Coordinates of N, CA, C and O in Angstrom, one line a residue:
M21 N 16.2 33.1 2.2 CA 15.3 33.4 1.2 C 14.0 34.1 1.8 O 13.2 33.6 2.4
N22 N 13.5 35.0 1.3 CA 12.4 35.5 1.9 C 11.2 34.8 1.2 O 10.9 34.2 0.1
K23 N 10.0 34.3 2.3 CA 9.4 33.0 1.7 C 8.5 34.0 0.7 O 7.7 33.0 0.5
A24 N 8.6 34.9 0.6 CA 7.4 35.6 -0.5 C 7.9 34.7 -1.9 O 6.9 34.9 -3.0
F25 N 8.8 34.5 -2.1 CA 9.8 34.1 -3.0 C 9.4 32.1 -3.0 O 10.2 31.7 -4.5
V26 N 9.0 32.0 -2.3 CA 9.0 30.0 -2.0 C 7.7 29.6 -2.2 O 7.2 30.5 -1.4
K27 N 7.5 28.7 -3.4 CA 6.3 28.1 -3.3 C 6.0 27.2 -2.6 O 6.7 26.2 -3.2
E28 N 4.7 27.0 -1.9 CA 4.5 25.6 -1.1 C 3.3 25.7 -1.0 O 2.3 26.4 -0.2
S29 N 3.0 24.8 -2.1 CA 1.5 24.0 -2.2 C 1.5 23.0 -0.9 O 1.7 22.1 -0.8
D30 N -0.3 22.7 -1.1 CA -0.5 22.1 -0.1 C -0.4 20.6 -0.5 O -0.4 19.9 -0.1
D31 N -0.8 20.7 -2.1 CA -0.9 19.4 -2.5 C 0.1 19.2 -3.4 O -0.5 18.2 -4.3
E32 N 1.3 20.1 -3.4 CA 2.7 19.6 -4.1 C 2.9 18.0 -3.6 O 2.9 17.7 -2.8
G33 N 3.3 17.4 -4.8 CA 3.4 16.0 -4.9 C 2.4 15.0 -4.3 O 2.9 14.1 -4.4
D34 N 1.7 15.4 -4.4 CA 0.5 14.4 -4.1 C 0.3 13.4 -4.9 O 0.5 11.7 -4.4
D35 N 0.5 13.5 -6.1 CA 0.5 12.3 -6.8 C 1.9 11.7 -7.4 O 2.0 10.2 -7.6
D36 N 2.9 11.9 -7.0 CA 4.3 11.4 -6.8 C 4.6 11.1 -5.2 O 5.4 11.6 -4.6
L37 N 4.4 10.2 -4.6 CA 4.5 9.6 -3.5 C 5.5 8.6 -3.0 O 5.7 8.1 -2.5
G38 N 6.4 8.6 -4.5 CA 7.5 7.7 -4.3 C 7.1 6.1 -5.1 O 6.3 6.2 -5.6
P39 N 7.7 5.5 -5.4 CA 7.9 4.1 -6.3 C 6.7 3.2 -5.5 O 6.2 2.0 -6.5
E40 N 7.1 3.3 -4.5 CA 5.9 2.3 -3.9 C 4.6 2.5 -4.3 O 3.9 1.4 -3.7
T41 N 4.0 3.8 -4.6 CA 2.7 4.0 -4.7 C 2.5 3.7 -5.9 O 2.8 3.9 -6.7
V42 N 1.2 2.7 -6.1 CA 0.4 2.5 -7.3 C -0.9 3.0 -7.5 O -1.4 3.3 -6.4
R43 N -0.7 3.3 -8.3 CA -2.1 3.9 -9.3 C -3.3 3.3 -9.1 O -2.8 1.8 -9.7
L44 N -4.5 3.3 -9.0 CA -5.7 2.3 -9.3 C -5.6 2.5 -10.9 O -5.7 3.7 -10.9
P45 N -6.2 1.5 -11.3 CA -6.9 1.6 -12.5 C -7.7 2.5 -12.8 O -8.8 2.1 -11.9
A46 N -8.1 3.0 -13.8 CA -9.6 4.0 -14.1 C -10.7 2.8 -13.9 O -10.5 2.1 -14.6
G47 N -11.3 3.6 -12.8 CA -12.7 3.0 -13.1 C -12.8 1.7 -11.9 O -14.0 0.9 -11.8
T48 N -11.7 1.6 -11.6 CA -11.7 0.3 -10.3 C -11.9 0.8 -8.9 O -11.2 2.1 -8.5
K49 N -12.4 -0.1 -8.0 CA -12.3 0.1 -6.4 C -10.9 -0.2 -5.9 O -10.1 -0.9 -6.4
N50 N -10.9 0.6 -4.9 CA -9.7 0.1 -4.1 C -9.7 -1.0 -3.1 O -10.3 -0.6 -2.0
Y51 N -9.8 -2.0 -3.5 CA -10.0 -2.8 -2.8 C -8.7 -3.6 -1.6 O -7.8 -3.2 -2.0
M52 N -9.4 -3.8 -0.4 CA -8.1 -4.1 0.5 C -9.1 -5.2 1.5 O -10.0 -5.2 1.6
T53 N -7.7 -5.9 2.1 CA -8.3 -7.1 3.5 C -8.3 -6.3 4.3 O -8.1 -5.0 4.5
T54 N -9.5 -6.9 5.4 CA -9.6 -6.3 6.2 C -8.2 -6.1 7.3 O -8.2 -4.5 7.8
G55 N -7.7 -7.1 7.2 CA -5.9 -6.9 7.6 C -5.3 -5.2 7.2 O -4.7 -4.6 8.1
G56 N -5.5 -5.4 5.8 CA -4.7 -4.2 5.1 C -5.1 -2.8 5.9 O -4.7 -1.9 6.1
Y57 N -6.6 -2.7 5.7 CA -7.0 -1.8 6.2 C -7.0 -1.2 7.8 O -6.5 0.0 7.5
K58 N -6.7 -2.1 8.3 CA -6.7 -1.9 9.6 C -5.3 -1.5 10.2 O -4.5 -0.2 10.7
K59 N -4.3 -1.9 9.0 CA -2.6 -1.5 8.8 C -2.5 0.1 8.7 O -2.2 0.9 9.1
L60 N -3.7 0.4 7.5 CA -3.6 1.7 6.9 C -3.8 2.5 7.9 O -3.4 3.8 8.0
R61 N -4.9 2.1 8.8 CA -5.5 3.1 9.8 C -4.8 3.2 10.8 O -4.5 4.5 11.0
A62 N -4.0 1.9 11.1 CA -2.9 2.4 12.4 C -1.9 3.3 12.0 O -1.4 4.0 12.9
E63 N -1.8 3.3 10.7 CA -0.6 4.1 10.1 C -0.9 5.6 10.2 O -0.2 6.5 10.8
L64 N -1.8 5.9 10.0 CA -2.9 7.7 10.3 C -3.0 7.5 11.2 O -2.2 9.0 11.6
A65 N -3.0 7.1 12.0 CA -3.6 7.2 13.7 C -1.9 7.5 14.2 O -2.1 8.3 14.9
R66 N -0.7 6.6 14.0 CA 0.3 7.1 14.8 C 0.9 8.1 13.9 O 1.7 9.3 14.7
L67 N 0.6 8.7 12.9 CA 1.4 9.8 12.4 C 0.4 11.1 12.7 O 1.1 12.0 13.0
M68 N -0.6 10.7 12.7 CA -1.2 12.1 13.1 C -1.3 12.2 14.7 O -1.1 13.7 15.3
N69 N -1.3 11.2 15.7 CA -1.0 11.3 17.0 C 0.1 11.4 17.6 O 0.3 12.0 18.9
E70 N 1.4 10.8 17.3 CA 2.6 10.9 17.8 C 3.5 11.4 17.0 O 4.0 12.1 17.3
E71 N 3.7 10.8 15.4 CA 5.0 11.3 14.8 C 4.9 12.9 14.8 O 5.6 13.6 15.0
R72 N 3.5 13.2 14.1 CA 3.3 14.7 13.7 C 3.5 15.7 14.5 O 4.1 16.7 14.7
P73 N 2.8 15.7 16.0 CA 3.0 16.7 17.2 C 4.5 16.6 17.9 O 5.0 17.4 18.0
E74 N 5.4 15.3 17.8 CA 7.1 15.3 18.0 C 7.5 16.0 16.7 O 8.1 17.2 17.6
V75 N 7.3 16.0 15.4 CA 7.9 17.3 14.7 C 7.7 18.3 14.8 O 8.5 19.2 15.1
V76 N 6.4 18.8 15.5 CA 5.8 20.0 15.4 C 6.7 20.5 16.7 O 6.9 21.8 16.9
Q77 N 6.5 19.8 17.4 CA 7.2 20.6 19.0 C 8.8 20.5 18.5 O 9.5 21.9 19.1
I78 N 9.6 20.2 18.0 CA 10.9 20.1 17.3 C 11.1 21.2 16.8 O 12.1 21.9 16.8
V79 N 10.0 21.9 15.8 CA 9.9 22.6 14.8 C 9.9 23.8 15.6 O 10.7 25.0 15.3
S80 N 9.0 23.9 16.8 CA 8.5 25.4 17.0 C 9.8 25.3 18.5 O 10.3 26.7 18.3
W81 N 10.5 24.3 18.7 CA 11.7 24.7 19.2 C 12.9 25.4 18.7 O 13.5 26.3 19.0
A82 N 13.2 24.9 17.5 CA 14.6 25.3 16.7 C 14.1 26.5 16.1 O 14.8 27.4 16.1
A83 N 12.3 27.3 15.6 CA 12.2 28.8 15.0 C 12.3 29.5 16.2 O 12.6 30.3 16.5
S84 N 12.2 28.8 17.8 CA 12.5 29.7 19.2 C 14.3 30.0 18.9 O 14.5 31.2 19.8
N85 N 15.0 29.3 18.7 CA 16.5 29.6 18.6 C 17.1 30.7 18.0 O 18.0 30.7 17.6
G86 N 16.0 31.2 17.2 CA 16.3 32.5 16.0 C 16.7 32.2 14.4 O 15.7 31.7 14.1
D87 N 17.8 32.8 14.2 CA 17.7 32.6 12.5 C 17.1 31.1 12.3 O 18.0 30.1 12.2
R88 N 16.5 31.3 11.2 CA 15.8 29.9 10.9 C 16.5 29.4 9.4 O 16.4 28.4 8.8
S89 N 17.2 29.9 8.7 CA 17.8 30.0 7.4 C 19.2 29.1 7.5 O 19.7 28.3 6.5
E90 N 19.3 29.0 8.5 CA 20.7 28.0 8.7 C 20.5 27.1 9.8 O 21.8 26.9 10.8
N91 N 19.2 27.1 10.0 CA 18.9 26.4 11.6 C 18.5 24.9 11.0 O 17.3 24.9 10.6
G92 N 19.7 23.5 11.0 CA 19.3 22.7 10.1 C 18.1 22.0 11.1 O 17.1 21.3 10.2
D93 N 17.8 21.8 12.2 CA 16.6 21.4 13.1 C 15.1 21.8 12.5 O 14.3 20.9 11.9
Y94 N 15.3 23.5 12.0 CA 14.0 23.9 11.9 C 13.8 23.5 10.2 O 12.6 23.4 9.8
L95 N 15.2 23.5 9.5 CA 14.6 23.3 8.0 C 14.3 21.6 7.7 O 13.3 21.4 7.1
Y96 N 15.3 21.0 8.5 CA 14.6 19.7 8.4 C 13.4 18.9 9.1 O 12.2 18.2 7.9
G97 N 12.7 20.1 9.8 CA 11.6 19.7 10.7 C 10.5 19.8 10.0 O 9.5 19.7 9.7
K98 N 10.6 21.2 8.9 CA 10.0 21.4 7.9 C 9.5 20.3 7.1 O 8.5 20.5 6.3
K99 N 10.6 20.2 6.9 CA 10.9 19.3 5.3 C 9.8 17.9 5.9 O 9.1 17.3 5.2
R100 N 10.1 17.5 7.4 CA 9.1 16.4 7.6 C 8.0 16.3 8.0 O 7.3 15.6 7.5
L101 N 7.6 17.7 8.2 CA 6.4 18.0 8.1 C 5.4 17.7 7.2 O 4.5 17.0 7.2
R102 N 6.0 18.3 5.9 CA 5.8 18.1 4.7 C 5.4 16.7 4.4 O 4.3 16.3 3.6
E103 N 6.6 15.7 4.4 CA 6.4 14.4 4.1 C 5.6 14.2 4.8 O 4.1 13.1 4.3
I104 N 5.1 14.0 6.3 CA 4.1 13.6 6.9 C 2.8 14.0 7.0 O 1.9 13.4 6.4
D105 N 2.5 15.1 6.1 CA 1.2 15.9 6.2 C 0.8 15.1 4.4 O -0.3 14.7 4.3
R106 N 1.8 14.7 3.9 CA 1.7 14.3 2.4 C 1.1 12.6 2.7 O -0.1 12.3 2.2
R107 N 1.9 12.3 3.5 CA 1.5 10.5 3.6 C 0.1 10.9 4.8 O -0.7 9.9 3.9
M108 N 0.0 11.9 5.3 CA -1.7 11.7 5.9 C -3.0 11.9 5.0 O -3.9 11.1 4.6
R109 N -2.4 12.5 3.7 CA -3.3 13.1 2.7 C -3.7 11.8 2.1 O -4.9 11.6 1.7
F110 N -2.9 11.6 1.5 CA -2.4 9.9 0.9 C -3.6 8.9 1.4 O -4.4 8.2 1.0
L111 N -3.1 8.7 2.6 CA -3.9 7.5 3.3 C -5.3 7.7 3.6 O -5.9 7.2 3.4
T112 N -5.5 9.0 4.1 CA -7.0 9.6 4.1 C -7.6 9.4 2.7 O -8.6 8.5 2.9
K113 N -7.0 9.6 1.9 CA -8.0 9.6 0.7 C -8.0 8.1 0.1 O -9.4 7.5 -0.3
R114 N -7.0 7.0 0.7 CA -7.1 5.7 0.3 C -8.3 5.2 1.1 O -8.9 4.1 0.8
L115 N -7.7 5.3 2.2 CA -9.4 5.0 3.3 C -10.3 5.1 2.9 O -11.5 4.8 3.2
E116 N -10.7 6.6 2.5 CA -12.1 7.1 2.3 C -12.4 6.0 0.9 O -13.7 6.1 0.8
I117 N -11.7 5.7 0.1 CA -12.6 4.7 -1.2 C -11.9 3.5 -1.2 O -12.4 2.8 -2.0
A118 N -11.5 2.9 0.2 CA -11.3 1.6 0.3 C -12.9 0.8 0.1 O -13.7 1.0 0.5
E119 N -12.4 -0.3 -0.5 CA -13.8 -1.3 -0.6 C -13.3 -2.6 0.1 O -12.4 -3.3 -0.2
V120 N -13.1 -2.6 1.4 CA -12.6 -3.7 2.2 C -13.6 -5.0 2.1 O -14.5 -5.1 2.1
V121 N -12.4 -6.3 1.9 CA -13.2 -7.3 1.4 C -12.6 -8.3 2.2 O -11.3 -8.1 2.7
D122 N -13.4 -9.3 2.9 CA -12.8 -10.0 4.0 C -12.9 -11.7 3.3 O -14.0 -12.0 2.9
P123 N -11.7 -11.7 3.4 CA -11.5 -13.1 2.4 C -12.2 -14.5 3.0 O -12.6 -15.4 2.3
A124 N -12.2 -14.4 4.2 CA -12.6 -15.4 4.9 C -14.0 -16.0 4.3 O -14.7 -16.9 4.6
T125 N -14.6 -14.7 4.1 CA -16.6 -14.8 3.7 C -16.4 -15.3 2.2 O -17.9 -15.2 1.9
Q126 N -15.7 -15.4 1.4 CA -15.5 -15.9 0.1 C -16.0 -17.2 0.1 O -15.6 -18.0 0.6
P127 N -17.2 -17.2 -0.8 CA -17.8 -18.4 -0.7 C -17.7 -19.7 -1.3 O -17.6 -20.6 -2.1
N128 N -16.6 -19.5 -2.8 CA -15.9 -20.1 -4.0 C -14.6 -20.3 -3.5 O -13.6 -19.6 -4.2
K129 N -14.5 -21.1 -2.2 CA -13.4 -21.3 -2.1 C -12.0 -22.2 -2.7 O -11.1 -22.5 -2.2
D130 N -13.2 -22.9 -4.0 CA -12.1 -23.5 -4.6 C -11.5 -22.9 -5.9 O -10.7 -23.7 -7.0
Q131 N -11.9 -21.3 -5.9 CA -11.3 -20.7 -7.1 C -10.8 -19.6 -6.5 O -10.6 -19.3 -5.6
V132 N -9.5 -18.7 -7.3 CA -8.5 -17.8 -6.9 C -9.5 -16.7 -7.2 O -9.8 -16.4 -8.3
F133 N -9.4 -16.2 -6.3 CA -10.0 -14.7 -5.9 C -9.3 -13.6 -5.0 O -8.4 -14.1 -4.4
F134 N -10.0 -12.3 -4.8 CA -9.1 -11.3 -3.9 C -9.2 -12.2 -2.6 O -10.0 -12.6 -2.0
G135 N -8.1 -12.0 -2.2 CA -7.7 -13.0 -0.5 C -7.1 -14.2 -0.8 O -6.8 -14.6 0.4
A136 N -7.0 -14.6 -1.9 CA -6.2 -16.1 -1.7 C -5.2 -15.9 -1.8 O -4.7 -15.5 -2.3
T137 N -4.4 -17.3 -0.9 CA -3.0 -17.5 -1.0 C -3.0 -18.8 -2.0 O -3.5 -20.0 -1.9
V138 N -2.1 -18.7 -2.8 CA -2.1 -19.5 -3.9 C -0.9 -20.0 -4.2 O 0.3 -19.4 -4.1
L139 N -0.7 -21.6 -3.8 CA 0.7 -22.3 -4.4 C 0.6 -22.7 -5.9 O -0.2 -23.2 -6.2
Y140 N 1.6 -22.2 -6.5 CA 1.8 -22.6 -7.9 C 3.2 -23.0 -8.3 O 3.8 -22.4 -7.6
S141 N 3.3 -23.1 -9.5 CA 4.7 -23.7 -9.8 C 4.9 -23.1 -11.3 O 3.4 -23.1 -12.0
D142 N 5.8 -23.0 -11.8 CA 6.6 -22.2 -13.1 C 6.8 -23.4 -14.2 O 7.0 -24.8 -13.3
K143 N 7.4 -23.4 -15.1 CA 7.5 -24.1 -16.0 C 8.8 -25.1 -15.3 O 9.2 -26.3 -16.0
A144 N 9.4 -24.3 -14.7 CA 10.9 -24.8 -14.3 C 10.5 -25.8 -13.1 O 11.7 -26.4 -13.0
G145 N 9.4 -25.9 -12.4 CA 9.2 -26.5 -11.4 C 9.1 -26.0 -10.4 O 9.2 -26.4 -8.9
E146 N 9.6 -24.5 -10.2 CA 9.8 -23.8 -9.1 C 8.7 -23.1 -8.5 O 7.8 -23.0 -9.3
E147 N 8.3 -23.4 -6.9 CA 7.2 -23.3 -6.6 C 7.1 -22.0 -5.6 O 7.7 -21.3 -5.1
F148 N 5.8 -21.2 -6.1 CA 5.9 -19.8 -5.3 C 4.3 -19.9 -4.3 O 3.6 -20.5 -5.4
R149 N 4.6 -19.4 -3.2 CA 3.1 -19.1 -2.8 C 3.0 -17.5 -2.3 O 3.7 -16.8 -1.9
V150 N 1.6 -17.1 -3.0 CA 1.5 -15.4 -3.1 C 0.1 -15.6 -2.3 O -0.6 -16.5 -2.7
T151 N -0.3 -14.2 -1.6 CA -1.3 -14.0 -1.6 C -1.9 -12.7 -2.1 O -1.0 -11.8 -2.1
I152 N -2.9 -13.0 -2.6 CA -3.5 -11.7 -3.4 C -4.1 -10.8 -2.6 O -5.2 -10.9 -1.8
V153 N -3.6 -9.3 -2.7 CA -3.9 -8.3 -1.8 C -4.3 -7.1 -2.3 O -4.3 -7.0 -3.6
G154 N -4.5 -6.1 -1.6 CA -4.8 -4.8 -2.4 C -3.3 -4.1 -2.8 O -2.5 -4.2 -2.2
V155 N -3.6 -2.7 -3.3 CA -2.4 -2.5 -3.8 C -1.4 -1.9 -2.8 O -0.5 -1.3 -2.9
D156 N -2.5 -1.3 -2.0 CA -2.0 -0.8 -1.1 C -1.0 -1.1 0.1 O -0.4 -1.0 1.3
E157 N -1.4 -2.7 0.1 CA -0.8 -3.4 1.4 C 0.3 -4.5 0.6 O 0.6 -5.6 1.4
A158 N 0.2 -4.6 -0.6 CA 1.3 -5.5 -1.5 C 2.9 -5.4 -1.0 O 3.4 -4.4 -0.9
E159 N 3.3 -6.5 -0.6 CA 4.4 -6.6 -0.5 C 5.0 -8.0 -0.8 O 5.3 -9.1 -0.5
P160 N 5.5 -7.9 -2.4 CA 5.7 -8.8 -3.3 C 7.2 -10.0 -2.5 O 7.3 -10.8 -2.9
L161 N 8.1 -9.2 -2.1 CA 9.0 -10.1 -1.2 C 8.6 -10.9 0.0 O 9.2 -11.9 0.5
Q162 N 7.1 -10.7 0.7 CA 6.7 -11.3 1.5 C 5.5 -12.3 0.9 O 4.7 -12.8 1.6
G163 N 5.7 -12.3 -0.4 CA 4.8 -13.0 -0.8 C 3.3 -12.6 -1.1 O 2.0 -13.1 -1.4
K164 N 3.1 -11.1 -1.0 CA 1.6 -10.5 -1.2 C 1.7 -9.5 -2.3 O 2.5 -8.9 -2.6
I165 N 1.0 -10.2 -3.3 CA 0.8 -9.3 -4.5 C -0.3 -8.8 -4.4 O -1.5 -9.1 -4.2
S166 N -0.4 -7.5 -5.6 CA -1.5 -6.6 -5.8 C -2.3 -7.7 -6.5 O -2.2 -8.1 -8.0
W167 N -3.9 -7.5 -6.3 CA -4.3 -7.8 -7.8 C -4.8 -7.3 -8.8 O -5.1 -8.3 -9.8
I168 N -3.9 -6.2 -9.1 CA -3.8 -5.7 -10.6 C -2.7 -6.1 -11.2 O -2.2 -6.1 -11.9
S169 N -1.4 -7.1 -10.2 CA -0.3 -7.5 -10.9 C -0.6 -8.6 -12.0 O -2.0 -9.2 -11.6
P170 N 0.3 -9.1 -13.0 CA 0.2 -9.9 -13.9 C -0.4 -11.2 -13.3 O -0.6 -11.9 -13.9
V171 N 0.3 -11.3 -12.5 CA 0.8 -12.5 -11.8 C -0.6 -13.0 -11.3 O -1.8 -14.1 -11.4
A172 N -1.4 -12.5 -10.3 CA -2.6 -12.3 -9.8 C -3.7 -12.0 -10.8 O -4.7 -12.9 -10.6
R173 N -4.1 -11.6 -11.7 CA -4.6 -11.5 -13.2 C -4.5 -12.7 -13.6 O -5.6 -13.2 -14.2
A174 N -3.6 -14.0 -13.7 CA -3.5 -15.2 -14.4 C -3.9 -15.8 -13.5 O -4.8 -17.0 -14.0
L175 N -3.9 -15.6 -12.3 CA -4.2 -16.7 -11.1 C -6.0 -16.6 -11.3 O -6.4 -17.7 -10.6
T176 N -6.3 -15.3 -11.2 CA -7.8 -14.9 -10.9 C -8.7 -15.9 -12.0 O -8.6 -16.1 -12.7
K177 N -9.7 -16.9 -10.8 CA -10.6 -17.5 -11.3 C -10.3 -19.4 -11.9 O -10.8 -19.9 -12.0
A178 N -8.5 -19.5 -11.3 CA -8.3 -20.6 -11.3 C -8.8 -21.5 -10.5 O -8.9 -21.2 -9.3
R179 N -8.6 -22.6 -11.0 CA -9.0 -23.9 -9.7 C -7.9 -24.5 -9.5 O -6.8 -24.7 -10.5
E180 N -7.6 -25.8 -8.3 CA -6.5 -26.7 -8.0 C -6.8 -27.2 -9.2 O -7.4 -27.8 -9.9
G181 N -5.4 -27.4 -9.9 CA -5.3 -28.5 -10.7 C -4.9 -27.9 -12.2 O -4.5 -28.5 -13.1
D182 N -5.7 -26.7 -12.7 CA -5.4 -25.7 -13.7 C -4.2 -25.3 -13.6 O -3.2 -25.2 -13.5
T183 N -3.9 -25.1 -15.2 CA -2.8 -24.6 -15.7 C -3.0 -23.1 -16.3 O -3.9 -23.5 -17.6
V184 N -2.6 -22.1 -16.0 CA -2.8 -20.6 -16.6 C -1.2 -20.5 -17.1 O -0.7 -20.8 -17.1
T185 N -1.5 -19.4 -18.1 CA -1.0 -18.4 -19.0 C -0.3 -17.1 -18.1 O -1.5 -16.6 -18.2
L186 N 1.0 -17.0 -18.1 CA 1.4 -15.7 -17.5 C 2.2 -15.2 -18.6 O 3.1 -15.8 -19.2
R187 N 1.4 -13.8 -19.4 CA 2.4 -13.2 -20.1 C 3.3 -12.0 -19.3 O 2.6 -11.4 -18.6
T188 N 4.4 -12.4 -20.0 CA 5.6 -11.4 -19.6 C 6.3 -10.9 -20.4 O 6.2 -11.3 -21.8
P189 N 7.3 -10.0 -20.3 CA 7.9 -9.1 -21.6 C 8.8 -10.2 -21.9 O 9.4 -10.5 -23.2
A190 N 9.4 -11.4 -21.1 CA 10.4 -12.3 -21.2 C 9.4 -13.5 -22.3 O 10.1 -14.5 -22.7
G191 N 8.0 -13.0 -22.1 CA 7.1 -14.4 -23.0 C 6.4 -15.0 -22.1 O 6.3 -14.4 -20.8
A192 N 5.8 -16.0 -23.0 CA 4.5 -16.5 -21.8 C 5.4 -17.8 -21.1 O 6.2 -18.4 -21.1
D193 N 4.6 -18.2 -19.6 CA 4.6 -18.8 -18.9 C 3.5 -19.8 -18.3 O 2.7 -19.0 -18.5
E194 N 3.9 -21.1 -18.2 CA 2.7 -21.9 -17.8 C 2.9 -22.0 -16.2 O 3.8 -22.4 -15.9
L195 N 1.6 -21.5 -15.8 CA 1.5 -21.8 -14.1 C 1.0 -22.8 -14.2 O -0.8 -22.9 -14.2
D196 N 1.2 -23.8 -13.0 CA 0.1 -25.0 -12.3 C 0.1 -24.6 -11.2 O 0.7 -24.6 -10.2
I197 N -1.7 -24.7 -11.0 CA -2.1 -24.1 -9.7 C -2.1 -25.4 -8.7 O -2.8 -26.4 -8.9
L198 N -1.6 -25.2 -7.4 CA -1.2 -26.5 -6.5 C -2.0 -26.3 -5.8 O -2.8 -27.7 -5.1
E199 N -2.4 -25.5 -4.9 CA -3.5 -25.1 -4.0 C -4.1 -24.1 -3.6 O -3.2 -22.9 -3.9
I200 N -5.2 -24.0 -3.3 CA -5.9 -22.5 -3.0 C -6.0 -22.4 -1.6 O -6.9 -23.7 -1.0
S201 N -6.1 -21.4 -0.8 CA -6.7 -21.6 0.5 C -7.2 -20.2 1.3 O -6.3 -19.2 0.1
Y202 N -8.2 -20.0 1.9 CA -8.8 -18.6 2.1 C -8.1 -18.5 3.6 O -8.3 -19.4 4.3
P203 N -8.0 -17.2 4.3 CA -7.7 -17.5 5.5 C -9.1 -17.6 6.2 O -10.3 -17.5 5.9
E204 N -8.9 -18.2 7.6 CA -9.8 -18.3 8.8 C -10.6 -17.4 9.2 O -9.8 -16.4 9.2
A205 N -11.7 -17.2 9.6 CA -12.3 -16.0 10.3 C -11.4 -15.0 11.3 O -11.6 -13.9 11.7
D206 N -10.9 -16.3 12.2 CA -10.3 -15.8 13.4 C -8.6 -15.3 13.1 O -8.2 -14.8 13.9
E207 N -8.8 -15.5 11.2 CA -6.9 -15.4 11.2 C -7.1 -13.6 10.6 O -5.5 -13.5 10.1
Q208 N -7.8 -12.9 11.0 CA -8.0 -11.7 10.3 C -7.1 -10.4 11.2 O -6.9 -11.1 12.3
G209 N -6.3 -9.5 10.4 CA -5.5 -8.8 11.0 C -4.5 -8.4 10.5 O -3.6 -8.0 10.8
D210 N -3.9 -9.2 10.1 CA -2.4 -9.5 9.0 C -2.7 -8.6 8.2 O -3.4 -8.5 7.3

């Protein structure tokens, strides 16, 4: 198809980067741990300095092979370039608005705030250990939950020994705070 009839927008799909992308609540800052910030910066650098140049080289090679309409390497390469560019724009925007918080410097280590690791149990007595992190560094299966998640909001400002109420669609659950900890200054980078 002639390129004149194909709409390719630079900002096409910026807002829809997949299910793992969480929108920040209006008027809030993009809080991020030091380790999370470093991880996103490293991903951006890898995309910019390694992956993108490799794909550009493949696309150039594929384009030199002739007919582009049926050239799988060319078509896939162009698609991958758009994905990389979209991710780079997203990371750049998120890093620009990041509010880096070092949990090791938290003065109230007896209360749950951003960056805290909390051990709690639910009504059934099952124990969970979670760390409250930024929306871009949340990995629930690894115990890293976003500060805007319902569990994190229920835990925030609680102290060891407190019982907090977590409201879910299935109903209310009581969470008992068993332990609160913060990383030491030399544990940064994760």
